[in-house]
XYZ file of C-alpha atoms in Angstrom:
751
model
C -19.812 -34.053 126.930
C -22.337 -36.180 125.117
C -22.279 -34.706 121.969
C -18.250 -34.636 122.090
C -18.518 -37.677 122.680
C -20.639 -38.501 120.153
C -18.469 -37.092 117.787
C -15.124 -38.553 118.696
C -15.908 -41.684 119.278
C -18.699 -44.449 117.617
C -21.425 -46.084 119.103
C -19.901 -49.165 120.213
C -16.931 -47.080 122.019
C -19.539 -45.313 123.898
C -21.525 -47.889 124.908
C -17.973 -49.887 125.699
C -17.088 -47.690 127.818
C -20.502 -46.614 129.926
C -21.149 -50.361 130.148
C -17.609 -50.757 132.080
C -18.395 -47.691 134.350
C -22.167 -49.005 134.735
C -20.781 -52.550 135.763
C -17.847 -51.088 137.702
C -20.349 -49.144 139.837
C -22.710 -52.363 140.241
C -19.789 -54.014 141.606
C -20.013 -51.235 144.628
C -23.333 -51.846 145.027
C -23.352 -55.540 145.028
C -20.255 -55.506 146.978
C -22.085 -53.098 149.595
C -25.412 -54.863 149.662
C -23.316 -57.903 150.227
C -21.528 -56.664 153.377
C -24.503 -54.928 154.844
C -26.364 -58.144 154.711
C -23.696 -59.833 156.417
C -23.548 -57.080 159.053
C -26.970 -57.711 159.839
C -26.246 -61.727 160.236
C -23.648 -60.601 162.803
C -25.642 -58.223 164.591
C -28.744 -61.205 164.675
C -26.140 -63.357 165.796
C -25.323 -61.307 168.580
C -28.703 -60.290 169.509
C -29.737 -64.004 169.689
C -25.860 -64.646 172.046
C -27.724 -62.370 174.538
C -31.599 -63.381 174.214
C -29.817 -67.284 174.822
C -28.199 -66.018 177.946
C -31.149 -64.197 179.231
C -33.451 -67.551 178.749
C -30.296 -69.360 180.264
C -30.838 -67.318 183.632
C -33.805 -67.023 183.396
C -34.894 -70.535 183.262
C -32.454 -71.095 186.041
C -34.289 -69.012 188.472
C -37.698 -70.177 187.513
C -36.358 -73.682 188.251
C -34.959 -72.262 191.954
C -38.608 -71.347 192.742
C -40.211 -74.321 191.573
C -37.666 -76.218 193.938
C -38.846 -73.491 196.779
C -42.606 -73.941 195.570
C -42.335 -77.740 196.444
C -40.956 -77.026 199.750
C -44.344 -75.476 200.862
C -46.109 -78.054 198.724
C -47.331 -75.903 195.687
C -45.735 -77.752 193.253
C -45.444 -81.290 191.977
C -42.256 -83.824 191.016
C -44.290 -83.743 187.194
C -43.763 -79.916 187.637
C -40.526 -79.988 188.075
C -39.473 -82.095 185.704
C -41.032 -80.074 182.888
C -38.863 -77.055 184.044
C -35.869 -79.161 184.362
C -36.176 -80.408 180.745
C -36.569 -76.754 179.260
C -33.471 -75.324 181.830
C -31.496 -78.538 180.140
C -32.581 -77.272 176.755
C -31.030 -73.644 176.998
C -27.823 -75.237 178.195
C -27.566 -77.527 175.017
C -28.291 -74.068 173.191
C -24.833 -72.652 174.308
C -22.653 -76.082 173.877
C -24.078 -76.127 169.817
C -23.616 -73.960 166.367
C -22.770 -70.280 166.046
C -23.511 -69.372 169.697
C -21.329 -71.961 170.835
C -18.962 -70.665 168.593
C -19.607 -67.062 169.555
C -19.186 -67.987 173.281
C -16.150 -69.308 172.871
C -14.412 -66.219 171.610
C -15.298 -64.321 175.095
C -13.169 -64.167 177.423
C -14.094 -66.880 180.490
C -17.793 -67.343 179.704
C -16.735 -70.325 178.056
C -15.308 -72.044 181.185
C -18.616 -70.746 183.370
C -20.749 -72.368 180.604
C -19.307 -75.552 181.101
C -19.098 -75.420 184.763
C -23.010 -75.117 184.923
C -23.017 -77.555 182.289
C -21.579 -80.074 185.335
C -23.904 -78.571 188.114
C -26.893 -79.100 185.319
C -25.598 -82.842 184.800
C -24.999 -83.445 188.552
C -28.731 -82.076 189.209
C -30.050 -84.712 186.692
C -28.435 -87.350 188.302
C -30.024 -86.010 191.406
C -33.479 -86.300 190.034
C -33.209 -88.795 187.707
C -35.152 -91.490 189.590
C -38.367 -89.429 189.641
C -38.244 -90.182 185.817
C -39.461 -93.349 186.822
C -41.601 -92.988 190.182
C -42.232 -89.543 190.920
C -43.038 -90.513 194.713
C -39.554 -90.687 195.650
C -39.275 -86.835 196.037
C -38.446 -86.008 199.419
C -37.370 -83.534 201.197
C -33.412 -83.890 201.467
C -33.356 -84.367 197.733
C -34.976 -80.968 197.347
C -32.731 -79.439 199.559
C -29.825 -80.538 197.642
C -31.134 -79.488 194.266
C -31.988 -75.853 196.041
C -28.015 -75.601 196.942
C -27.328 -76.453 193.180
C -29.397 -74.382 191.855
C -28.737 -71.241 194.252
C -24.338 -72.027 192.360
C -26.098 -72.110 189.167
C -27.691 -69.002 189.464
C -24.417 -67.361 190.450
C -22.528 -68.860 187.340
C -25.496 -67.618 185.168
C -25.659 -64.398 186.168
C -21.641 -63.711 185.495
C -22.512 -65.522 181.745
C -25.774 -63.149 181.147
C -23.286 -60.492 182.341
C -20.101 -61.141 180.396
C -21.622 -62.295 177.598
C -23.599 -58.223 177.150
C -20.443 -56.850 178.083
C -18.468 -58.627 175.285
C -21.479 -57.504 172.670
C -21.261 -54.142 173.652
C -17.851 -53.993 172.877
C -18.252 -55.905 169.727
C -20.851 -53.405 168.499
C -18.439 -50.403 169.576
C -15.889 -51.861 167.252
C -18.298 -52.297 164.602
C -19.062 -48.899 164.621
C -15.713 -47.790 164.316
C -14.922 -50.007 161.261
C -18.258 -48.420 159.715
C -16.879 -45.405 159.977
C -13.905 -46.412 158.463
C -15.191 -48.601 155.764
C -17.749 -45.408 154.816
C -14.228 -43.485 154.650
C -12.517 -45.678 152.367
C -15.647 -45.871 150.372
C -15.840 -41.648 150.102
C -12.194 -42.284 149.053
C -12.562 -45.167 146.286
C -16.114 -42.805 144.807
C -13.564 -39.337 144.512
C -10.851 -41.435 142.711
C -13.335 -43.126 140.416
C -14.927 -39.769 139.624
C -11.586 -38.693 139.060
C -10.194 -41.962 136.826
C -13.296 -41.623 134.961
C -12.130 -37.713 133.878
C -8.730 -39.020 133.282
C -10.445 -41.526 130.884
C -12.872 -39.163 129.298
C -9.632 -37.074 128.866
C -7.641 -40.113 127.001
C -10.462 -40.799 124.921
C -10.812 -37.813 123.219
C -7.231 -37.685 122.790
C -7.142 -41.195 121.207
C -9.576 -39.840 119.089
C -8.377 -37.230 117.803
C -5.463 -39.747 117.405
C -7.669 -41.796 115.663
C -9.593 -39.513 113.315
C -5.785 -39.372 112.010
C -5.690 -42.618 111.478
C -8.760 -43.536 109.873
C -8.381 -40.556 107.515
C -4.731 -42.204 106.744
C -6.173 -45.864 106.770
C -9.537 -44.481 104.045
C -6.726 -43.190 101.730
C -4.608 -46.687 102.301
C -8.455 -48.610 101.494
C -8.831 -46.635 98.834
C -5.017 -47.574 97.359
C -6.230 -51.631 98.446
C -9.392 -51.661 96.316
C -7.538 -50.548 93.477
C -5.139 -53.562 94.099
C -7.392 -55.779 95.049
C -9.660 -55.007 91.530
C -6.885 -55.011 89.859
C -5.614 -58.163 91.147
C -9.308 -59.868 91.072
C -9.160 -59.049 87.082
C -5.957 -60.513 86.760
C -8.195 -63.517 88.478
C -10.439 -63.335 85.961
C -8.157 -63.092 83.481
C -6.329 -65.989 84.337
C -9.194 -67.755 84.550
C -10.600 -66.811 80.844
C -6.872 -67.581 79.518
C -7.176 -71.187 81.509
C -10.555 -71.888 80.004
C -9.686 -70.341 76.256
C -6.436 -72.252 76.436
C -7.956 -75.369 77.601
C -10.490 -75.451 75.020
C -8.376 -74.383 72.389
C -5.381 -77.290 72.463
C -7.819 -79.945 73.824
C -10.022 -79.328 70.486
C -7.092 -79.694 68.188
C -5.328 -82.639 70.560
C -8.430 -84.347 70.342
C -8.076 -84.617 66.800
C -4.355 -85.867 67.077
C -5.444 -88.528 69.709
C -8.878 -89.520 67.914
C -6.984 -89.812 64.349
C -4.136 -91.222 65.657
C -6.430 -94.122 67.696
C -7.961 -95.164 64.412
C -4.659 -95.018 62.849
C -3.936 -97.847 64.827
C -6.214 -100.161 62.582
C -4.633 -98.895 59.436
C -0.665 -99.332 59.967
C 0.430 -102.574 59.458
C 4.776 -102.270 59.025
C 6.696 -102.441 62.187
C 8.312 -99.073 61.414
C 4.726 -97.062 60.838
C 3.437 -98.955 64.137
C 6.351 -97.747 65.921
C 5.981 -93.941 64.917
C 1.655 -94.329 66.036
C 3.479 -95.483 68.987
C 5.721 -92.553 69.769
C 2.743 -90.291 68.330
C 0.311 -91.423 70.866
C 2.965 -91.091 73.621
C 3.567 -87.444 72.714
C -0.139 -86.703 72.889
C -0.740 -88.714 76.510
C 2.299 -86.719 77.293
C 0.816 -83.330 76.393
C -2.553 -84.353 77.688
C -0.681 -85.176 80.683
C 1.022 -81.988 80.949
C -2.690 -79.658 80.402
C -4.691 -82.379 83.178
C -1.860 -81.307 85.860
C -1.910 -77.429 84.875
C -5.459 -77.488 85.130
C -5.882 -79.564 88.581
C -3.281 -77.212 90.190
C -5.475 -74.563 88.958
C -8.407 -75.837 90.635
C -6.715 -76.732 93.152
C -5.632 -73.096 93.446
C -8.680 -71.734 93.298
C -10.160 -73.610 95.888
C -12.510 -75.275 93.635
C -11.240 -78.762 94.045
C -14.400 -81.214 95.577
C -13.595 -84.635 96.657
C -16.559 -87.158 95.978
C -16.162 -89.548 98.803
C -17.987 -92.874 98.020
C -17.704 -96.559 99.100
C -15.483 -98.524 96.840
C -13.657 -101.932 96.838
C -9.938 -100.744 97.453
C -8.488 -104.134 96.773
C -9.998 -104.014 93.461
C -8.852 -101.125 92.965
C -5.335 -101.411 93.987
C -4.754 -104.714 91.767
C -6.437 -103.403 88.661
C -4.377 -99.993 88.891
C -0.925 -102.324 89.400
C -1.508 -105.020 87.360
C -1.404 -102.700 84.547
C 2.032 -101.533 85.478
C 2.678 -105.371 86.169
C 1.854 -105.742 82.319
C 3.113 -102.411 80.435
C 5.862 -103.302 78.184
C 9.492 -102.327 79.771
C 11.709 -100.043 78.273
C 14.360 -100.527 80.863
C 14.917 -103.541 83.109
C 13.072 -102.433 85.958
C 10.857 -104.896 87.820
C 7.448 -103.651 89.442
C 6.269 -105.396 91.838
C 3.178 -104.622 94.706
C 1.642 -105.708 97.998
C -1.687 -105.520 99.825
C -1.677 -106.042 103.455
C -4.523 -108.725 104.282
C -5.577 -107.118 107.419
C -6.390 -104.048 105.112
C -10.122 -103.282 105.137
C -11.656 -104.178 101.564
C -14.499 -101.832 100.936
C -13.927 -98.211 102.375
C -15.319 -94.643 101.682
C -12.989 -91.840 99.942
C -12.489 -90.005 96.373
C -11.673 -93.190 94.733
C -10.433 -91.360 91.175
C -7.863 -88.423 94.054
C -6.705 -91.786 95.325
C -5.659 -93.131 92.254
C -4.046 -90.219 90.594
C -1.919 -89.986 94.038
C -1.079 -93.401 93.574
C -0.331 -93.150 89.572
C 1.661 -89.853 89.869
C 4.163 -91.420 92.681
C 4.294 -95.084 90.537
C 4.991 -92.850 87.469
C 7.733 -91.129 89.428
C 9.528 -93.885 90.503
C 9.456 -95.896 87.484
C 10.619 -93.001 85.367
C 13.428 -92.133 87.660
C 14.672 -95.736 88.662
C 17.022 -96.984 85.241
C 16.971 -100.574 86.554
C 16.389 -102.604 89.616
C 12.948 -102.632 90.864
C 10.121 -100.302 91.938
C 7.437 -101.886 95.059
C 4.375 -100.294 96.085
C 2.672 -101.648 99.199
C -0.783 -100.842 100.947
C -0.584 -101.045 104.394
C -3.685 -100.121 107.657
C -2.428 -96.898 109.582
C -3.643 -95.864 112.949
C -7.354 -95.523 113.427
C -9.114 -95.364 110.021
C -5.730 -94.157 108.076
C -4.427 -96.613 105.451
C -0.234 -96.061 104.435
C 0.512 -96.150 100.675
C 4.254 -96.669 100.017
C 6.281 -96.572 96.847
C 10.104 -97.550 97.703
C 12.148 -97.802 94.251
C 15.835 -98.468 93.822
C 16.356 -95.265 91.339
C 18.929 -92.496 91.646
C 17.880 -91.453 94.897
C 17.592 -87.294 95.879
C 19.895 -85.203 98.249
C 18.592 -84.177 101.848
C 18.793 -80.349 100.610
C 16.794 -80.780 97.096
C 14.117 -83.168 99.245
C 12.219 -79.802 100.901
C 11.489 -78.541 97.204
C 10.295 -81.445 95.832
C 6.078 -80.866 96.699
C 6.391 -77.090 95.607
C 4.770 -76.148 92.098
C 6.971 -76.151 88.760
C 10.096 -76.894 90.861
C 12.006 -80.659 89.905
C 15.404 -81.630 91.236
C 17.209 -81.923 88.199
C 16.620 -77.929 86.888
C 19.621 -78.587 83.790
C 19.178 -77.740 80.331
C 19.609 -81.195 79.109
C 17.566 -82.655 81.785
C 16.504 -86.223 80.510
C 13.225 -86.259 82.272
C 10.307 -84.144 80.751
C 7.273 -83.324 82.841
C 5.888 -79.963 84.090
C 6.934 -80.075 88.210
C 3.353 -79.850 89.104
C 2.937 -83.937 89.925
C 4.257 -83.790 93.137
C 2.888 -80.495 94.345
C -0.419 -81.574 92.954
C -0.296 -85.237 95.216
C 0.660 -82.777 98.054
C -2.630 -80.939 97.802
C -4.736 -83.579 97.095
C -3.416 -85.406 100.103
C -3.921 -82.557 102.276
C -7.466 -81.910 100.793
C -7.897 -85.871 101.619
C -6.949 -84.626 105.402
C -4.012 -87.013 104.890
C -0.292 -86.746 105.739
C 2.553 -87.171 102.174
C 6.332 -87.370 102.843
C 9.438 -88.853 101.524
C 12.675 -90.569 102.954
C 15.350 -91.322 100.332
C 19.560 -91.139 100.474
C 21.236 -90.383 97.169
C 22.484 -93.679 95.264
C 20.387 -95.916 97.018
C 16.791 -94.648 96.192
C 13.480 -93.133 97.295
C 10.255 -94.083 99.624
C 7.562 -91.762 98.758
C 4.439 -92.443 101.310
C 1.137 -90.524 102.426
C -1.699 -91.911 104.730
C -5.392 -90.731 104.103
C -8.261 -91.740 105.980
C -10.128 -94.523 104.370
C -13.318 -95.649 106.668
C -13.757 -98.953 106.357
C -17.632 -99.617 104.938
C -20.094 -102.554 103.879
C -19.221 -104.839 101.357
C -20.555 -102.362 97.948
C -19.998 -103.201 94.646
C -19.048 -99.529 93.879
C -15.697 -100.152 91.663
C -14.527 -102.531 88.734
C -11.767 -102.447 86.581
C -12.510 -101.160 82.556
C -14.115 -104.060 81.514
C -15.857 -104.733 78.191
C -18.672 -106.850 79.930
C -21.373 -106.251 76.773
C -20.842 -105.513 73.299
C -22.995 -102.482 72.133
C -25.968 -102.853 70.116
C -25.603 -102.165 66.490
C -27.520 -99.516 64.460
C -28.106 -97.306 66.848
C -28.687 -93.519 65.521
C -26.403 -91.415 67.269
C -26.084 -87.340 66.321
C -22.989 -85.058 66.570
C -23.262 -81.610 67.118
C -19.469 -80.281 66.718
C -18.160 -77.492 64.424
C -14.470 -78.646 63.964
C -14.324 -80.895 61.104
C -11.416 -82.767 61.914
C -13.106 -83.656 65.577
C -16.411 -84.595 63.741
C -14.410 -87.174 61.553
C -12.839 -88.381 64.869
C -15.917 -88.831 66.409
C -17.965 -90.588 63.083
C -15.553 -92.764 62.238
C -14.908 -93.907 66.449
C -18.930 -94.271 66.782
C -18.800 -96.482 63.117
C -16.260 -98.543 64.170
C -18.840 -99.232 67.545
C -21.355 -100.592 64.575
C -23.302 -96.521 65.312
C -25.078 -95.129 62.612
C -23.735 -91.128 62.528
C -25.320 -87.997 62.012
C -23.046 -84.236 61.918
C -25.128 -80.893 63.201
C -22.668 -78.135 62.621
C -24.188 -76.205 65.308
C -26.831 -75.771 68.027
C -29.502 -74.326 65.182
C -29.035 -77.208 62.953
C -29.025 -79.918 65.856
C -32.348 -78.284 66.900
C -33.873 -78.394 63.545
C -32.709 -82.106 63.187
C -34.090 -83.015 66.821
C -37.681 -81.734 65.818
C -37.399 -83.283 62.323
C -36.395 -86.688 63.229
C -36.321 -87.318 67.230
C -37.807 -91.039 67.044
C -34.941 -92.024 65.004
C -31.944 -90.629 67.118
C -31.102 -92.298 70.455
C -28.057 -90.192 71.626
C -26.737 -86.597 71.219
C -22.973 -86.386 71.615
C -23.197 -82.095 72.146
C -20.452 -79.909 71.635
C -19.909 -76.901 73.874
C -18.584 -74.141 72.224
C -19.857 -73.858 68.903
C -21.227 -71.136 66.522
C -24.876 -69.871 66.046
C -26.202 -71.642 69.309
C -23.571 -73.538 71.843
C -24.098 -76.465 73.272
C -25.763 -75.117 77.083
C -28.534 -72.684 75.282
C -28.915 -76.218 73.242
C -29.941 -78.128 75.486
C -31.703 -75.738 76.947
C -34.121 -75.298 74.340
C -34.366 -79.294 73.972
C -35.960 -79.734 77.391
C -38.185 -76.765 76.959
C -39.359 -78.187 73.590
C -39.258 -81.967 75.181
C -41.637 -80.670 77.902
C -43.984 -78.688 75.978
C -44.838 -81.477 74.071
C -44.369 -84.385 76.109
C -41.693 -85.759 74.792
C -39.446 -88.745 76.907
C -35.949 -87.680 77.910
C -33.421 -87.875 74.864
C -29.999 -88.586 76.230
C -27.532 -86.025 75.838
C -23.665 -86.175 76.556
C -21.513 -82.684 76.263
C -17.814 -83.463 74.393
C -16.236 -80.370 75.656
C -12.422 -79.447 76.159
C -13.318 -76.904 78.643
C -12.913 -78.660 81.915
C -13.208 -76.117 84.483
C -15.617 -76.744 87.848
C -17.939 -74.309 86.227
C -18.317 -75.416 82.913
C -19.048 -78.600 84.176
C -21.665 -76.899 86.168
C -23.276 -75.734 83.138
C -23.456 -78.638 81.247
C -25.409 -80.537 83.843
C -27.398 -76.712 84.430
C -28.392 -77.164 81.099
C -29.975 -80.415 81.614
C -27.004 -82.539 79.555
C -26.603 -86.182 81.062
C -22.941 -86.489 81.208
C -19.892 -85.607 79.806
C -16.979 -86.425 77.893
C -14.077 -84.381 78.085
C -11.721 -84.154 74.464
C -9.353 -85.611 73.356
C -10.871 -88.965 74.393
C -10.348 -92.586 73.045
C -12.382 -94.781 71.583
C -12.466 -97.250 74.604
C -13.789 -93.632 76.855
C -16.387 -93.431 74.242
C -17.193 -96.816 74.768
C -17.072 -96.167 78.382
C -19.581 -93.459 77.875
C -22.075 -94.388 75.441
C -22.839 -97.341 76.664
C -24.341 -96.378 79.607
C -26.945 -94.699 77.116
C -27.224 -97.243 74.737
C -28.712 -101.261 74.635
C -25.956 -103.763 75.073
C -25.925 -106.900 73.633
C -25.584 -109.603 76.183
C -24.244 -113.323 75.180
C -26.925 -115.870 74.773
C -25.413 -119.325 76.231
C -27.369 -122.157 77.275
C -26.970 -124.200 80.851
C -24.248 -126.665 80.924
C -24.742 -129.718 82.640
C -22.559 -131.263 85.380
C -20.575 -134.137 84.297
C -19.261 -134.795 87.942
C -18.691 -134.107 91.909
C -14.818 -134.046 92.458
C -12.308 -132.550 90.615
C -11.469 -135.712 88.798
C -14.907 -135.836 87.304
C -14.583 -132.423 86.658
C -11.762 -133.088 84.279
C -13.815 -135.591 82.954
C -16.219 -133.161 82.382
C -14.024 -130.827 80.551
C -13.035 -133.178 78.258
C -16.798 -133.695 77.522
C -17.649 -130.106 77.401
C -15.066 -128.789 75.167
C -15.912 -131.607 72.696
C -19.687 -130.725 72.658
C -19.223 -126.657 72.769
C -15.858 -125.944 70.904
C -13.210 -124.355 71.389
C -14.718 -120.824 69.610
C -17.655 -121.065 72.290
C -15.417 -121.129 75.174
C -13.340 -117.878 74.394
C -14.374 -114.589 72.398
C -12.111 -115.140 69.368
C -11.783 -111.273 68.600
C -11.225 -110.121 72.168
C -8.305 -113.032 72.095
C -7.077 -111.776 69.142
C -6.798 -108.538 70.793
C -5.301 -109.494 73.750
C -2.654 -111.351 71.708
C -1.606 -107.836 69.439
C -1.939 -105.715 72.997
C 0.625 -107.646 75.208
C 3.621 -110.095 74.293
C 3.723 -113.572 75.220
C 5.052 -113.874 79.054
C 2.787 -111.072 79.509
C -0.360 -112.321 78.264
C 0.664 -115.872 80.080
C 1.531 -114.033 83.163
C -2.123 -112.420 83.192
C -4.329 -115.592 81.967
C -2.513 -117.435 84.762
C -2.829 -115.158 87.342
C -6.558 -115.176 86.538
C -6.876 -118.400 86.529
C -5.268 -119.050 89.957
C -7.619 -116.453 91.110
C -10.490 -118.250 89.564
C -9.809 -121.008 91.868
C -10.334 -118.282 94.671
C -13.378 -116.678 93.592
C -15.351 -120.299 93.188
C -14.190 -120.635 96.890
C -15.929 -117.353 97.931
C -18.506 -117.605 95.933
C -19.496 -121.323 97.059
C -18.971 -119.921 100.575
C -21.673 -117.209 100.362
C -23.981 -119.915 98.884
C -23.351 -122.098 102.506
C -23.945 -118.607 104.250
C -26.941 -117.630 102.486
C -25.714 -114.326 101.230
C -27.326 -113.743 98.240
C -25.894 -110.100 97.424
C -22.420 -111.327 98.098
C -22.587 -113.485 95.960
C -24.506 -111.648 93.289
C -21.305 -109.576 93.360
C -19.046 -112.169 93.640
C -20.430 -113.381 90.316
C -20.439 -110.070 89.033
C -16.804 -109.276 88.994
C -16.456 -112.775 87.888
C -18.301 -111.681 84.712
C -16.171 -108.886 84.222
C -13.065 -110.143 84.697
C -13.487 -113.027 82.484
C -15.269 -111.424 79.765
C -12.041 -109.130 79.791
C -9.993 -111.713 79.083
C -11.852 -113.784 76.305
C -13.572 -116.256 78.626
C -16.608 -116.273 77.036
C -18.178 -119.391 78.554
C -17.210 -118.469 82.397
C -18.762 -114.929 81.638
C -21.982 -115.753 80.368
C -22.242 -118.651 83.389
C -20.912 -115.683 85.867
C -23.334 -113.707 84.297
C -26.462 -116.199 84.909
C -25.352 -116.786 88.644
C -25.512 -112.894 89.049
C -28.940 -112.974 87.389
C -30.309 -115.542 89.544
C -28.313 -115.047 92.647
C -31.900 -113.972 94.317
C -34.022 -115.614 92.330
C -33.051 -119.651 91.476
C -33.444 -122.330 93.852
C -30.661 -123.945 95.787
C -30.529 -126.474 93.115
C -29.782 -123.994 90.441
C -27.294 -122.079 92.278
C -25.804 -125.249 92.931
C -25.450 -126.272 89.382
C -24.219 -122.965 88.347
C -21.078 -123.249 90.548
C -20.528 -126.716 89.413
C -20.605 -125.772 85.912
C -18.083 -123.041 86.502
C -16.109 -125.770 88.187
C -16.079 -127.502 84.967
C -15.976 -124.353 82.609
C -12.474 -123.792 84.891
C -10.897 -126.594 83.378
C -12.303 -126.446 79.944
C -11.061 -122.889 79.306
C -7.964 -123.446 80.427
C -7.450 -126.689 78.004
C -8.888 -124.227 75.130
C -6.487 -121.588 76.260
C -3.639 -123.999 75.922
C -4.800 -125.002 72.432
C -5.459 -121.519 71.379
C -1.805 -120.482 72.197
C -2.852 -118.258 74.568
C -1.449 -119.829 77.882
C 1.893 -121.744 78.055
C 2.165 -124.681 80.946
């Protein structure tokens, strides 16, 4: 039998079957043991009942004999009391616990016990005086006690007889029940054997069926393996295709974006500037399309990683929305934004992905709104959630079309002559990103009235940290650093070389990794930074970096910063970049601003030097007077950065620039109040952060004197005395008016 089971059934099935049988038998045995123990307990109870009745009757007779002995003078009052105490305790046994419960079930015995108890109580009252004075025992008391005892003896005799008879009947009934149970157990055992046989037969039949199914599944499994193998090959081919296409498209696109950026300084005619602007917009649109496709590919492959870090939510929203407020408008659409005052300032989350979702929703609203307004609002939700809303007065979306808004490669307007470009991936990516951040996204819209897009994500509040700042030019790069560009594409060589030279750097070009290694070994001490392409002939970027890091280690050289320039943006390429020993990476195509932001982290920057200002008054009127004196001493050019001011005038129209500068000056008053509040509270770290933020904002708008003074305050927040900090704050107060006057005199600000 066992070999047959082994043949047809797996070890797991056999073990499960035998375990079930074993547990069933164990349950029967356990139940039998429990029943046996319960039966033994009941037998002991019956025995105790018989024994208690016998003891009760015996004590009554002993008490009666003692009374008779007392008549002849052979017993004392103390002996009489002791014997009665024992008799009283025997009576109590019949009236308590399980004995009392068992007696109550015997017909007639319970009434006899109660009568006997009453007689004992009469005897107790009769001999009660003896407890205080044993000499009070007399013949009359003994005679009456003997009469009570005689009646009691008849009752206890009847109790004993009735109890024994009842116990005998119960044991007879118990034996009959046991006989019936043994018969039932035998029937169950036979039934178990029969059912076990049927079970084995059914298992054998099922085993044969399972073998046939297993053979069919094996054939199907082979087919599925082949299908999965083909799917895996297709997936790998897709990933390789995406990587190759990303590289092949981004490499020439880098040349287009870079050359367009460089041409902006060469073109002076209005028509040429218009052509160049169209070229830049087209390049940016193409880059946005490529980024959307790559983002969607990463999400689909499950390789999208979130980078949750603390950041300033208010600063993030203001920096993002200010750009939309000030951007050049091609349509009569007004953009507004607001932040709920109760919204926490410092939160934890992925700032890059949050910005991506917000920008996508705002861009969509602006794109599909021909006139009217677009409004962005951020407010706290339930728990740690933050609710972001984008409301527009655009064309609106039909209810039937809203269901496919968040589907990939889907747009509401699918006609050939649709007016709005795009891949149809933006909202699909937003949905995936919001879900990755464990949030929700939705839309409410009516045709002709506009749309409201919203999403809610968890952004837990955290302590105040300096984790996010706008892209602000806070310092200039030190000139004459030697940067080695390792790039095989001639156009990208030219783009990188010209951009770096415009940033004041010396550039050397290497066409491949082998050439770069030779130059590094010969001129290591003269090179400050390496920009390394990833894919090159002869020797690629990662292998070149690995060999150079090994050379550094062998010769105990200081670590040379190496930054990857790559058109590959898939996660595996980024991982390979850092695993090879590179310090950072910049994706092609890139602009001068992006290149500047990158290399400024690896080459020294020059801090503008500025002497401390003296305070010429303490109140507002004195500060205004000091502003005039200060301006005459320093001059307008020391208060403002001439180069940045020129760039601002070129980049913005007068209305937008005036709005931007007025907003800065209005917020400057709030910043000064917060700075003084931090100083009064003794919070030097918050003081330093506020000064740093002010420094960056002022520098980006060309307010050099304010930026310099804020830098001094930032540096001395933990080191300077209270008097010095007060001097810094007072000087900033004075600079507010002098800078405002300088902006007015320079034509940057209108009253």
